[in-house]
Short mmCIF file of C-alpha atoms and ligand atoms in Angstrom, two decimals:
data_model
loop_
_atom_site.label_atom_id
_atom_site.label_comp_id
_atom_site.label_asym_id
_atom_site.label_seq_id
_atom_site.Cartn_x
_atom_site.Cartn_y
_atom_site.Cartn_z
CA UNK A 6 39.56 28.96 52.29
CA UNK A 7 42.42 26.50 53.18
CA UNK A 8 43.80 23.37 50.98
CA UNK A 9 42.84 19.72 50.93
CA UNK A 10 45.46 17.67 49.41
CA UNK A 11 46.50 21.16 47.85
CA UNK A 12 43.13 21.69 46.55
CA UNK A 13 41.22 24.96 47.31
CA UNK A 14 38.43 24.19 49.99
CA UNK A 15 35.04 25.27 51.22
CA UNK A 16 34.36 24.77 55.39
CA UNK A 17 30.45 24.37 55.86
CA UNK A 18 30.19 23.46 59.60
CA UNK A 19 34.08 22.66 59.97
CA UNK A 20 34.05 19.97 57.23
CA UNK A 21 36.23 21.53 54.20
CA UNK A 22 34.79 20.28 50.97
CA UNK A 23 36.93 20.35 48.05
CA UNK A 24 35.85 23.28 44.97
CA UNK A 25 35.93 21.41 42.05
CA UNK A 26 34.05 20.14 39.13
CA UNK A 27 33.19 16.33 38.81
CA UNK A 28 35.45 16.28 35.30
CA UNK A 29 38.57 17.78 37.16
CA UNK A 30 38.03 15.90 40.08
CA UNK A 31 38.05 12.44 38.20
CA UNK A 32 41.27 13.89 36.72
CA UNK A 33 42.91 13.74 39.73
CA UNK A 34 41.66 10.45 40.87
CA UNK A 35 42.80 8.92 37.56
CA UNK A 36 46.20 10.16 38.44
CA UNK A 37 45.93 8.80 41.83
CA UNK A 38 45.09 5.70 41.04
CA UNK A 39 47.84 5.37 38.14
CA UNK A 40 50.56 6.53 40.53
CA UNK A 41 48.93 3.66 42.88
CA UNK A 42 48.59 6.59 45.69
CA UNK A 43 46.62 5.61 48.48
CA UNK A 44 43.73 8.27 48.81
CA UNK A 45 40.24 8.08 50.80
CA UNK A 46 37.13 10.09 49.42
CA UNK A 47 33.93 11.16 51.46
CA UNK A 48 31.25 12.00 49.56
CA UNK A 49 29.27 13.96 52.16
CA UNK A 50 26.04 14.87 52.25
CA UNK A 51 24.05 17.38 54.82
CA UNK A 52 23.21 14.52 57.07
CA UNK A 53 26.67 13.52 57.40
CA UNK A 54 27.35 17.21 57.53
CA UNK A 55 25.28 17.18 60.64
CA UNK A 56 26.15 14.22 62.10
CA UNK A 57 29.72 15.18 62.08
CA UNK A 58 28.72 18.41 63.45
CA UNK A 59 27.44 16.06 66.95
CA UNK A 60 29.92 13.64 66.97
CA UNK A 61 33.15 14.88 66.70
CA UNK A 62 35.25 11.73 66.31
CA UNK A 63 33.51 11.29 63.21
CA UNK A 64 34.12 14.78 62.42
CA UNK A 65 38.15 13.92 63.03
CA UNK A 66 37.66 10.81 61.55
CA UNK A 67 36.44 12.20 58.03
CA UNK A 68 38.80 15.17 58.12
CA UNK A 69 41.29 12.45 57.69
CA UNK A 70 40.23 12.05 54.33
CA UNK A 71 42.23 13.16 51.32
CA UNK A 72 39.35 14.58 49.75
CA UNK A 73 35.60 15.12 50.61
CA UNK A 74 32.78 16.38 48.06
CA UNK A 75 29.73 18.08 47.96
CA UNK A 76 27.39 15.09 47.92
CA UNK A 77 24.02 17.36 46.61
CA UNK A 78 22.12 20.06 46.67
CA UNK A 79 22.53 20.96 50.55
CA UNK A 80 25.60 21.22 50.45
CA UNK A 81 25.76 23.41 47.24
CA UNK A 82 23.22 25.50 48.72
CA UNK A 83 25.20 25.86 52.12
CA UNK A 84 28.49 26.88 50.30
CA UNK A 85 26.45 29.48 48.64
CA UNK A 86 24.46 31.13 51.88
CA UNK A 87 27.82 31.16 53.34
CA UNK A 88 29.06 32.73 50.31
CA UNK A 89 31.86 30.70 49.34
CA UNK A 90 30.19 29.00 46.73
CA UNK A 91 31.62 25.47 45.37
CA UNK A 92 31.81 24.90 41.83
CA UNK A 93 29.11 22.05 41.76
CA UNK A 94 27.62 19.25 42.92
CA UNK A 95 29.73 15.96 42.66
CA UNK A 96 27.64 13.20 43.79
CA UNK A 97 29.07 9.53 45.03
CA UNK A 98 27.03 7.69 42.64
CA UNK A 99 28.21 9.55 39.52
CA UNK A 100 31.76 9.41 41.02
CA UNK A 101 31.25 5.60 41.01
CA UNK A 102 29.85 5.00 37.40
CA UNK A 103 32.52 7.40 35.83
CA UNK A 104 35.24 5.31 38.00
CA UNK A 105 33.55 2.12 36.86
CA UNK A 106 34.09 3.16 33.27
CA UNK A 107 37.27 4.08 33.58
CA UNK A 108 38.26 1.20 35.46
CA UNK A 109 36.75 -1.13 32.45
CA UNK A 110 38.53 1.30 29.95
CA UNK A 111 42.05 1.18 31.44
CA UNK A 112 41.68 -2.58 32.62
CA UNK A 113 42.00 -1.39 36.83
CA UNK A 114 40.81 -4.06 39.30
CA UNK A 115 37.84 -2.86 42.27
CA UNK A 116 36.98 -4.72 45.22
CA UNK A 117 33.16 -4.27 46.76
CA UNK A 118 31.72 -3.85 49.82
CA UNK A 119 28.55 -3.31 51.18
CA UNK A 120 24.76 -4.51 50.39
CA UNK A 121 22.72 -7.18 51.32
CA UNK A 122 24.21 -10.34 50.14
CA UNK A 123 21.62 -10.78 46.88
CA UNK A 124 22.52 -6.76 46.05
CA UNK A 125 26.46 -7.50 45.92
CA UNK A 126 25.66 -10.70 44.09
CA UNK A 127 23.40 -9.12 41.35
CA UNK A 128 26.27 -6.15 41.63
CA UNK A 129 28.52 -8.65 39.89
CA UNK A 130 26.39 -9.46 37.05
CA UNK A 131 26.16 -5.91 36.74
CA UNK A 132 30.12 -5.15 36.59
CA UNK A 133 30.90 -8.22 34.48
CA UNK A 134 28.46 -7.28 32.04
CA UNK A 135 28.68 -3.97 31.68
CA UNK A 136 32.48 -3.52 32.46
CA UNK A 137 33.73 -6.80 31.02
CA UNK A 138 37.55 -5.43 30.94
CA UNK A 139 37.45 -3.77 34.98
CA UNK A 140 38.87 -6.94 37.03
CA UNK A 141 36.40 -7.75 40.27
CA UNK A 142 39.23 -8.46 42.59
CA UNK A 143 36.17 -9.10 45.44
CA UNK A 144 33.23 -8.77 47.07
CA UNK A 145 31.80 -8.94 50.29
CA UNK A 146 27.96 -7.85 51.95
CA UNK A 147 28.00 -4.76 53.82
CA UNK A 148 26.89 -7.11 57.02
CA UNK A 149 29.96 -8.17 59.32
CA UNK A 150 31.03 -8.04 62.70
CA UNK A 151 34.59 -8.90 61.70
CA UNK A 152 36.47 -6.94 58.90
CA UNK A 153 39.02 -9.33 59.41
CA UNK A 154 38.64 -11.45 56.63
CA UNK A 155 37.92 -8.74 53.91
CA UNK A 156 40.46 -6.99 55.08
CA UNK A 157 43.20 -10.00 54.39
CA UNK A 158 41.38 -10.22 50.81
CA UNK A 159 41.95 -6.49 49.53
CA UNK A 160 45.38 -7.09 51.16
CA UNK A 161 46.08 -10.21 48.80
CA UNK A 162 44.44 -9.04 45.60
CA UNK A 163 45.86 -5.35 45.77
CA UNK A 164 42.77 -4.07 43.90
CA UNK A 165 43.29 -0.28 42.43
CA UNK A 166 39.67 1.08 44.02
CA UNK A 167 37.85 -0.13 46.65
CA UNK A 168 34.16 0.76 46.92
CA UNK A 169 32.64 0.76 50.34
CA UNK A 170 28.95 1.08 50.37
CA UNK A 171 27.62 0.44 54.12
CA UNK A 172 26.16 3.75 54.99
CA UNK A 173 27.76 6.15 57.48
CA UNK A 174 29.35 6.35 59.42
CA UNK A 175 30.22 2.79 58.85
CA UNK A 176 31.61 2.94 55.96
CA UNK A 177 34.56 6.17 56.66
CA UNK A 178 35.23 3.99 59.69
CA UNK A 179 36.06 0.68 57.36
CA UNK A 180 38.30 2.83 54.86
CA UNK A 181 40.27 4.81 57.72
CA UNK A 182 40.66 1.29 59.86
CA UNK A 183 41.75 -0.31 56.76
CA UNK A 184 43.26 2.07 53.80
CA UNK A 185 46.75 0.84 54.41
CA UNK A 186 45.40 -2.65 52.99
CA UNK A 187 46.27 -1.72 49.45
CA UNK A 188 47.28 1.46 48.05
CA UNK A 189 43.96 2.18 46.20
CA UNK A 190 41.59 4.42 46.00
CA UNK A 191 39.05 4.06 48.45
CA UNK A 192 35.33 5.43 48.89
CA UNK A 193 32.17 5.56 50.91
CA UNK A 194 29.24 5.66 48.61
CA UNK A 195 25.87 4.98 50.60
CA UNK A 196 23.50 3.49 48.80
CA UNK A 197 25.02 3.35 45.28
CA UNK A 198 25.37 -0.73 45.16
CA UNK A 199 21.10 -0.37 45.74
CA UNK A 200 20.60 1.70 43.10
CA UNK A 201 22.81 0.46 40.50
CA UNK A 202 21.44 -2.97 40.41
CA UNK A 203 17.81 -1.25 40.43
CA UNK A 204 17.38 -2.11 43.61
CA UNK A 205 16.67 1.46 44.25
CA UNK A 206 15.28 3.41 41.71
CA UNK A 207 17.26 6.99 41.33
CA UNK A 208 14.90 9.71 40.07
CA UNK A 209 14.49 10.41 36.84
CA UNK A 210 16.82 12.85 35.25
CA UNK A 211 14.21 15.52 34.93
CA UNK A 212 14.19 15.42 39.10
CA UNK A 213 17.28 15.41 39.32
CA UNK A 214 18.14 18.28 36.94
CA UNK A 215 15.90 20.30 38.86
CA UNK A 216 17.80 18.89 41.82
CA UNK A 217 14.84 17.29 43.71
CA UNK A 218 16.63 13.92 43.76
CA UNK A 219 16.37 13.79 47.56
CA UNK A 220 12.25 14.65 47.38
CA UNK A 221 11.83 11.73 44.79
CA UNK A 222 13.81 8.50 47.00
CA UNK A 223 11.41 10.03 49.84
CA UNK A 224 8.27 9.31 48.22
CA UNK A 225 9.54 6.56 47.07
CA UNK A 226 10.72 5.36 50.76
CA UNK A 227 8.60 7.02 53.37
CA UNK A 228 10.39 5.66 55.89
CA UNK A 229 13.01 8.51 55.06
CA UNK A 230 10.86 11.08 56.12
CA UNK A 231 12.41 11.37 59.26
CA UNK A 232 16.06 11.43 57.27
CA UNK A 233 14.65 14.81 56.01
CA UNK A 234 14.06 16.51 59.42
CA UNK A 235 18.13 16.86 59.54
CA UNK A 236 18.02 19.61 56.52
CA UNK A 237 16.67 22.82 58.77
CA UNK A 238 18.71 22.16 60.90
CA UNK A 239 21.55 22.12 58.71
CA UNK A 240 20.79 25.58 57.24
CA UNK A 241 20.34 27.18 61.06
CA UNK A 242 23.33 26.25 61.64
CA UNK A 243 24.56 27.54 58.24
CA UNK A 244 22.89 30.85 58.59
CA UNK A 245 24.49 31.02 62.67
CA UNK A 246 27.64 30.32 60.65
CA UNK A 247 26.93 33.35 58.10
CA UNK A 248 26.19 35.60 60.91
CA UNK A 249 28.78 34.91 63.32
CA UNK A 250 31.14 34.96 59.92
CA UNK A 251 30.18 38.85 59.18
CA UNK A 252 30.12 39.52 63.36
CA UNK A 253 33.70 38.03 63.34
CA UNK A 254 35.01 39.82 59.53
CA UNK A 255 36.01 36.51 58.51
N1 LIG B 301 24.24 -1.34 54.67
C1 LIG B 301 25.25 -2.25 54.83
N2 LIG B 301 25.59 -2.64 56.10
C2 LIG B 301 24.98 -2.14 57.19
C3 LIG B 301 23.95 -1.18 57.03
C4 LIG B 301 23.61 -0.79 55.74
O1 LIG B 301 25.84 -2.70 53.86
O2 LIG B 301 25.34 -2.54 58.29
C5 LIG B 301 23.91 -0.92 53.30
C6 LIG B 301 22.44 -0.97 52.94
O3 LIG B 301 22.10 -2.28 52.53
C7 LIG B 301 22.40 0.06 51.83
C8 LIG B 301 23.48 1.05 52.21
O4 LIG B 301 24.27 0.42 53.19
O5 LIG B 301 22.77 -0.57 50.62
C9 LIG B 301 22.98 2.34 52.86
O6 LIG B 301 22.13 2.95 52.04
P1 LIG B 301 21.55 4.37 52.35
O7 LIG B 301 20.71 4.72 51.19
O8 LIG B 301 20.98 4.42 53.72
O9 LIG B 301 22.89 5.22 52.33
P2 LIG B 301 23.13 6.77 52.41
O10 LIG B 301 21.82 7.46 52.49
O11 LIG B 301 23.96 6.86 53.67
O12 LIG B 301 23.92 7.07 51.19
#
C-alpha cells in the first residue's frame, strides 16, 4: 500500500484508490474546503480504470489527483480479488448530494459544469430549491471548445467546490488545466447533473443495495451495452495482476 495525500491506498491497475469510508472521506473534504485547500477528486470507475490502463497520459494525468475513489462495485470487487480490499464503495453521485448538503448547511458557494444546456438550467432550480442557503456562484453546459471564459468566471467568483460533470476523460482534463482558478474543491462526476434533475433515472435502492446499479442504467440505455464489454477485461487484467503479485511475493 502507499499514501495519497497521507491516506492509506489501494493500486488496482496502477491507479491507487484511497481506503476509506464515504463518512470519513467527507470529513476530510469538509476540512479541505474550510481551510480553502485546493484539492481535485476522481471518482473512478472500471472503465476509467481501463482507459487509464491504455492511455497513459490520462493515467499521469489522474494520478495527479489528491484523491481518487472507488466509484462502484468493480472496483470494490477488484480491491478484493487482489486482496487488498477497500473499505467501501464511495460513489461520485453520493459524494455530490452529501457535498450539496453541506454546502447549503454551512452557506459554501459551487460553481457547475457540464450537461446539456436545459440539464444545467433545470440543475439550478434544483439547487435553489432544495439548497436555498448553498450560493450558485455559476454555471456553464458541459459543451465548449473554449474553457476560456468559465475559467475567468470560477476565477472571479472564488466558489468553494466546483463540480465538473462532462464525462471522462474530459472532465480530469478541465480540473487539472484549471484547479489553480480558485482554491476549491474540485470534482469529476459523470453523469450526476443527468440524474439529479431526473434526467436519468438512478436505480432504485433495492438495485442498488444489491449493487446492480450498473445492470439497471443498461436496460434502461441500451446503447451502454457496449460500455459493459470493458468489465472482463478489467478483471483479466486484475486476476494477471493477482498472479504476477504471488509470482513476484509482493
Ligand atoms: N457531457 C458534457 N460534455 C461533453 C460530453 C458529455 O457535458 O462534451 C455530459 C453529458 O451530457 C452527460 C455527462 O457528460 O451529462 C456524461 O454522462 P455519462 O453518464 O456518460 O458519464 P459517466 O458514465 O462517465 O459517469
Amino acid at each position: 500500500m502507499t499514501t495519497q495525500a497521507n491516506h492509506q491506498t489501494v493500486s488496482i491497475l496502477g491507479i491507487p484508490f484511497i481506503n476509506t469510508s464515504q463518512t470519513a472521506f467527507e470529513q476530510i473534504l469538509y476540512k479541505r474546503i474550510n481551510d480553502q485547500q485546493n484539492t481535485f477528486v476522481v471518482t473512478a470507475n472500471p472503465e476509467i480504470v481501463m482507459y487509464a490502463h491504455e492511455h497513459p497520459d490520462y493515467a499521469n494525468l489522474i494520478k495527479t489527483a489528491d484523491f481518487i475513489v472507488a466509484d462502484g462495485i468493480g472496483i470494490v470487487i477488484g480491491a478484493k480479488l487482489l486482496e487488498t480490499p477497500v473499505e467501501e464503495r464511495i460513489t461520485g453521485y453520493d459524494l455530490f448530494e452529501s457535498l450539496l448538503k453541506w454546502g447549503d448547511q454551512q452557506h459554501k458557494s459551487a460553481y457547475f459544469v457540464g450537461a446539456k444546456p436545459q440539464v444545467i438550467q433545470k440543475l439550478q432550480e434544483i439547487v435553489r430549491n432544495r439548497y436555498p442557503h448553498l450560493t450558485i456562484a455559476g454555471t456553464h453546459d458541459g459543451y465548449f471548445d473554449d474553457d476560456n471564459q468559465i475559467v475567468n468566471d470560477i476565477r472571479r467568483t472564488s466558489p468553494d467546490m466546483v463540480f465538473v460533470a462532462t464525462g471522462y476523460p474530459k472532465q480530469e482534463a478541465f480540473i487539472k488545466k484549471n484547479r489553480d482558478a480558485s482554491n476549491a474543491l474540485w470534482m469529476g462526476i459523470g453523469g450526476s447533473f443527468d440524474v439529479i434533475t431526473g434526467t436519468v433515472k438512478r436505480a432504485p435502492i433495492t438495485w442498488q443495495k444489491i449493487h446492480l446499479e450498473w445492470l439497471y442504467r443498461v436496460v434502461k440505455e441500451p446503447a451502454r451495452i457496449g460500455r459493459l464489454l470493458v468489465l472482463p477485461k478489467y478483471l483479466l487484467k486484475i486476476i494477471k495482476q493477482r498472479y504476477s503479485k504471488s509470482l513476484t511475493g509482493k
